[in-house]
Coordinates of C-alpha atoms in Angstrom, one line a residue:
X1 CA 105.9 107.0 131.7
X2 CA 105.8 108.4 135.5
X3 CA 103.7 106.2 137.6
X4 CA 102.9 109.3 139.7
X5 CA 103.0 106.9 142.9
X6 CA 102.8 109.4 145.7
X7 CA 102.0 109.4 149.4
X8 CA 103.5 107.8 152.5
X9 CA 105.4 104.4 152.2
X10 CA 102.4 102.7 153.7
X11 CA 100.2 103.6 150.8
X12 CA 102.3 101.8 148.3
X13 CA 102.2 97.7 148.2
X14 CA 103.6 95.4 145.7
X15 CA 101.6 93.2 143.1
X16 CA 103.0 89.8 144.6
X17 CA 104.5 90.1 148.0
X18 CA 105.8 86.5 147.8
X19 CA 107.9 87.4 145.0
X20 CA 111.1 89.3 144.6
X21 CA 111.1 92.2 142.1
X22 CA 107.6 92.6 142.3
X23 CA 105.8 95.6 140.6
X24 CA 104.8 98.6 143.2
X25 CA 100.9 98.8 143.5
X26 CA 99.3 102.0 144.5
X27 CA 96.6 101.4 147.0
X28 CA 93.1 103.1 147.2
X29 CA 89.9 103.0 149.3
X30 CA 87.9 100.0 148.8
X31 CA 84.8 102.3 148.0
X32 CA 86.8 104.0 145.2
X33 CA 87.8 100.8 143.6
X34 CA 84.3 99.2 143.7
X35 CA 82.8 102.3 142.1
X36 CA 85.4 102.1 139.4
X37 CA 84.6 98.4 138.8
X38 CA 81.0 99.1 138.6
X39 CA 81.7 102.1 136.2
X40 CA 84.1 99.9 133.9
X41 CA 81.9 96.7 133.9
X42 CA 78.7 99.0 132.9
X43 CA 81.0 100.5 129.9
X44 CA 82.2 97.0 129.2
X45 CA 78.4 95.6 128.9
X46 CA 77.3 98.7 127.1
X47 CA 79.9 98.2 124.3
X48 CA 79.7 94.5 124.0
X49 CA 75.8 94.7 123.9
X50 CA 75.7 97.8 121.7
X51 CA 78.0 96.2 119.2
X52 CA 76.4 93.2 119.0
X53 CA 73.2 94.9 118.3
X54 CA 74.5 96.6 115.4
X55 CA 75.7 93.3 114.1
X56 CA 72.6 91.5 114.6
X57 CA 70.5 94.5 112.8
X58 CA 72.9 95.0 109.9
X59 CA 72.9 91.4 109.2
X60 CA 69.1 90.6 109.6
X61 CA 67.6 93.6 107.9
X62 CA 66.9 95.6 104.9
X63 CA 68.7 99.0 105.4
X64 CA 69.8 102.0 103.4
X65 CA 73.5 100.6 102.7
X66 CA 75.0 98.9 100.1
X67 CA 76.0 95.5 100.8
X68 CA 79.9 96.5 100.8
X69 CA 79.0 99.4 103.3
X70 CA 77.1 96.8 105.4
X71 CA 80.4 94.8 105.7
X72 CA 82.6 97.8 106.4
X73 CA 79.9 98.4 109.3
X74 CA 79.9 94.9 110.4
X75 CA 83.6 94.6 110.5
X76 CA 84.1 97.7 112.4
X77 CA 81.5 96.6 115.0
X78 CA 83.1 93.1 115.1
X79 CA 86.4 95.3 116.2
X80 CA 84.4 97.0 118.7
X81 CA 82.8 93.8 120.2
X82 CA 86.1 92.0 120.6
X83 CA 87.6 95.1 122.3
X84 CA 84.6 94.9 124.8
X85 CA 84.4 91.5 125.6
X86 CA 87.9 90.8 125.3
X87 CA 90.4 93.9 126.0
X88 CA 88.4 96.0 128.3
X89 CA 87.8 93.3 131.1
X90 CA 91.6 92.7 131.5
X91 CA 92.2 96.2 131.1
X92 CA 89.8 97.2 133.7
X93 CA 91.7 95.2 136.4
X94 CA 95.1 96.5 135.3
X95 CA 93.6 100.0 135.7
X96 CA 92.1 99.7 139.0
X97 CA 94.6 97.3 140.8
X98 CA 97.6 98.7 138.6
X99 CA 99.0 95.2 138.4
X100 CA 98.7 92.4 135.9
X101 CA 97.8 89.2 137.3
X102 CA 97.6 87.0 134.1
X103 CA 101.0 86.1 132.9
X104 CA 103.4 87.3 130.5
X105 CA 101.9 85.4 127.6
X106 CA 98.9 86.7 128.0
X107 CA 99.9 90.2 128.3
X108 CA 101.8 89.8 125.0
X109 CA 98.3 88.7 123.7
X110 CA 96.1 91.2 125.1
X111 CA 98.5 94.0 124.0
X112 CA 98.5 92.5 120.6
X113 CA 95.0 92.5 120.1
X114 CA 94.5 95.7 121.6
X115 CA 96.7 97.2 119.3
X116 CA 95.3 95.4 116.2
X117 CA 91.7 96.6 117.2
X118 CA 92.5 100.2 117.8
X119 CA 94.4 100.5 114.4
X120 CA 91.9 98.3 112.4
X121 CA 89.3 100.7 113.6
X122 CA 91.1 103.8 112.4
X123 CA 91.5 102.1 109.0
X124 CA 87.8 101.1 108.8
X125 CA 86.8 104.5 109.1
X126 CA 89.0 106.0 106.5
X127 CA 87.6 103.5 104.1
X128 CA 84.2 104.3 105.2
X129 CA 84.8 107.8 104.3
X130 CA 86.3 106.8 100.8
X131 CA 83.0 104.9 100.3
X132 CA 81.0 108.1 101.3
X133 CA 83.1 110.1 98.7
X134 CA 82.4 107.8 95.9
X135 CA 78.6 107.5 96.6
X136 CA 78.3 111.5 96.7
X137 CA 80.6 112.5 94.0
X138 CA 79.9 109.5 91.7
X139 CA 76.5 108.4 92.6
X140 CA 75.7 106.9 89.1
X141 CA 79.1 104.8 89.1
X142 CA 79.2 104.0 92.6
X143 CA 78.1 100.3 91.8
X144 CA 80.9 100.1 89.2
X145 CA 83.6 101.4 91.4
X146 CA 82.7 100.2 94.8
X147 CA 82.6 96.5 94.0
X148 CA 82.9 93.4 96.2
X149 CA 86.3 93.1 95.3
X150 CA 87.1 96.4 96.6
X151 CA 85.1 96.2 99.8
X152 CA 87.2 92.9 100.4
X153 CA 90.4 94.8 99.8
X154 CA 89.4 97.6 102.2
X155 CA 88.5 95.1 104.8
X156 CA 91.4 93.0 104.5
X157 CA 94.0 95.9 104.4
X158 CA 92.6 97.4 107.4
X159 CA 93.0 94.0 109.4
X160 CA 96.2 93.1 107.5
X161 CA 97.9 96.4 108.3
X162 CA 96.9 96.6 111.8
X163 CA 97.9 92.8 112.4
X164 CA 101.4 93.5 110.9
X165 CA 102.1 96.5 113.1
X166 CA 100.4 94.6 116.2
X167 CA 102.7 91.7 116.1
X168 CA 105.7 93.8 114.8
X169 CA 105.1 95.8 117.9
X170 CA 105.3 92.8 120.5
X171 CA 108.3 91.2 118.6
X172 CA 110.4 94.2 118.5
X173 CA 109.5 94.3 122.3
X174 CA 109.8 97.9 122.9
X175 CA 110.4 99.3 126.4
X176 CA 109.9 102.7 128.1
X177 CA 112.7 103.7 130.3
X178 CA 111.7 105.5 133.5
X179 CA 114.4 107.3 135.5
X180 CA 117.0 104.6 134.8
X181 CA 114.7 101.7 135.2
X182 CA 112.2 99.7 133.0
X183 CA 108.6 99.0 133.8
X184 CA 109.2 95.4 132.3
X185 CA 111.7 94.7 134.7
X186 CA 109.5 93.9 137.5
X187 CA 106.9 90.7 138.1
X188 CA 103.2 91.9 137.8
X189 CA 103.6 94.6 135.2
X190 CA 102.1 94.7 131.6
X191 CA 102.6 97.7 129.3
X192 CA 99.3 98.5 127.4
X193 CA 99.7 99.9 123.8
X194 CA 99.2 103.4 125.3
X195 CA 102.6 103.0 127.5
X196 CA 104.7 101.6 124.6
X197 CA 107.1 103.9 123.0
X198 CA 106.4 103.3 119.5
X199 CA 107.6 106.5 118.1
X200 CA 106.1 109.3 115.6
X201 CA 105.8 106.6 112.9
X202 CA 103.3 104.9 114.7
X203 CA 101.1 108.3 115.2
X204 CA 101.9 109.5 111.9
X205 CA 100.8 106.3 109.8
X206 CA 98.1 104.8 111.9
X207 CA 96.4 108.0 112.9
X208 CA 97.5 111.3 111.4
X209 CA 97.6 110.1 107.7
X210 CA 94.1 108.2 108.0
X211 CA 92.2 111.2 109.9
X212 CA 93.8 113.7 107.5
X213 CA 92.3 111.7 104.6
X214 CA 89.0 111.5 106.8
X215 CA 89.0 115.1 107.3
X216 CA 89.8 116.3 103.9
X217 CA 87.0 114.0 102.5
X218 CA 84.3 115.2 104.9
X219 CA 85.5 118.7 104.5
X220 CA 84.9 118.7 100.8
X221 CA 81.5 116.7 101.1
X222 CA 80.2 119.3 103.7
X223 CA 81.5 122.2 101.3
X224 CA 79.3 121.1 98.6
X225 CA 76.5 119.7 100.5
X226 CA 74.1 122.5 100.2
X227 CA 74.8 123.1 96.6
X228 CA 73.9 119.4 96.0
X229 CA 70.7 119.5 98.2
X230 CA 69.5 122.5 96.1
X231 CA 70.2 120.7 93.0
X232 CA 68.5 117.8 94.1
X233 CA 65.4 119.7 95.3
X234 CA 65.4 121.6 91.8
X235 CA 65.3 118.4 90.0
X236 CA 62.6 116.7 92.0
X237 CA 60.0 116.9 89.2
X238 CA 62.4 115.8 86.6
X239 CA 63.5 112.4 85.9
X240 CA 66.8 112.1 87.6
X241 CA 67.6 108.7 88.9
X242 CA 70.5 110.1 90.9
X243 CA 68.7 112.6 92.9
X244 CA 67.1 110.1 95.4
X245 CA 70.1 108.2 95.7
X246 CA 72.2 111.4 96.3
X247 CA 70.0 112.7 98.9
X248 CA 70.0 109.4 100.9
X249 CA 73.9 109.2 100.8
X250 CA 74.1 112.5 102.2
X251 CA 71.9 111.6 105.0
X252 CA 74.1 108.5 105.6
X253 CA 77.4 110.6 105.3
X254 CA 76.3 113.1 107.8
X255 CA 75.6 110.2 110.3
X256 CA 79.2 108.8 109.4
X257 CA 80.6 112.1 109.8
X258 CA 79.5 112.1 113.6
X259 CA 81.1 108.6 114.0
X260 CA 84.5 110.2 112.8
X261 CA 84.0 113.0 115.1
X262 CA 83.3 110.7 117.9
X263 CA 86.7 109.0 117.1
X264 CA 88.5 112.3 117.1
X265 CA 87.1 113.1 120.4
X266 CA 87.9 109.9 121.9
X267 CA 91.3 109.3 120.6
X268 CA 93.1 112.5 119.7
X269 CA 93.9 113.1 123.8
X270 CA 95.3 109.6 123.9
X271 CA 97.6 110.1 120.6
X272 CA 98.8 113.6 121.7
X273 CA 99.8 112.4 125.1
X274 CA 101.5 109.4 123.4
X275 CA 103.6 112.1 121.3
X276 CA 104.3 114.1 124.2
X277 CA 105.4 111.9 126.7
X278 CA 108.9 110.9 125.1
X279 CA 109.5 114.6 124.8
X280 CA 109.0 115.4 128.3
X281 CA 111.3 112.4 129.4
X282 CA 108.3 110.1 130.3
X283 CA 107.1 112.0 133.1
X284 CA 103.4 112.1 132.3
X285 CA 101.5 110.6 135.0
X286 CA 100.2 106.9 134.6
X287 CA 97.0 107.8 135.7
X288 CA 96.3 110.7 132.9
X289 CA 97.4 107.8 130.7
X290 CA 94.8 105.2 132.0
X291 CA 92.2 107.8 132.2
X292 CA 92.8 108.6 128.3
X293 CA 92.9 105.2 127.4
X294 CA 89.5 104.3 128.6
X295 CA 88.4 107.7 126.9
X296 CA 89.6 106.3 123.6
X297 CA 87.9 102.9 124.4
X298 CA 84.6 104.9 124.6
X299 CA 84.8 105.2 120.9
X300 CA 83.7 101.5 120.6
X301 CA 80.9 102.3 123.1
X302 CA 79.4 105.4 121.5
X303 CA 79.4 104.2 117.8
X304 CA 76.2 101.7 118.5
X305 CA 74.6 104.8 120.2
X306 CA 75.1 106.9 117.3
X307 CA 73.1 104.6 114.9
X308 CA 70.5 104.3 117.4
X309 CA 69.9 108.1 117.7
X310 CA 70.3 108.9 114.0
X311 CA 68.8 106.1 112.2
X312 CA 65.0 105.7 112.3
X313 CA 65.4 102.4 110.6
X314 CA 68.0 101.2 113.0
X315 CA 65.8 101.5 115.9
X316 CA 62.7 99.9 114.4
X317 CA 64.4 97.1 113.3
X318 CA 66.3 96.7 116.6
X319 CA 62.7 96.9 118.4
X320 CA 61.4 94.1 116.1
X321 CA 64.4 91.8 116.7
X322 CA 64.4 92.1 120.4
X323 CA 60.6 91.8 120.3
X324 CA 61.0 88.5 118.6
X325 CA 63.8 87.5 121.0
X326 CA 62.0 88.3 124.0
X327 CA 58.8 86.5 122.6
X328 CA 61.0 83.4 121.9
X329 CA 62.3 83.3 125.1

């Protein structure tokens, strides 16, 4: 990956002036750096508070989801909470300062957690789409098919697959060679997940396959949504126990479709850039990678906002819980 360090020699510094072999550090005006710190800190605070609010609301409220769906949403929100509270603050420093000041061991830990959380998010969304598929197409058999064991297997496999790949990536110690050199040869460097040459297999298994499954499922649901809605209305005056449930599930599925759309908008540019970069000799600018990485992180920021804007019960429950909290304080 091309660092794209441009400008006069005076515009380039090193991460550790007292150490030989220190990585280069691109300098920028103080006003710009402070503005970026303010922007990224705001994103971090919004991500942490938003996902924490989802966790609290889902845990302490009666909502329209099944217990298994609740657990999937909770697990997804935990991933967003950890991403905002643990990964993003250190990524902020690395992005703005273009240096890693926290040591090699913590670099490996940070990168591993980053990979695990991002991959787990993909698999959670895919399993949520499967849950919506069963709820829409098999409403009368939903509780028989989507049992507690099924949801435990979904959540466990999401975290398990992501963890295996995350640790395997670190153990294999991939390097990105840039014009005859390696980013990892200098002191003060820490390649994040977006800078690692992890190949087409990664993009295929952890992005394109889950995304293809989600698009097929939601595409089929959208195709029959109008027909099902007409059937529901025509059976309003008849004793059809599945009709209210199906209408409710369609509404929930519509919101989850927006959640998936948010994921695609945030993550697709990063994955496409990650695939193209090795094909063009790692000449894509590091600044572009950093920007796309933060766009991808915004997925965890926007998810709670979607629940706030599209679920009235969520807003009402959040208001009640927050009012009780402030009254007690």
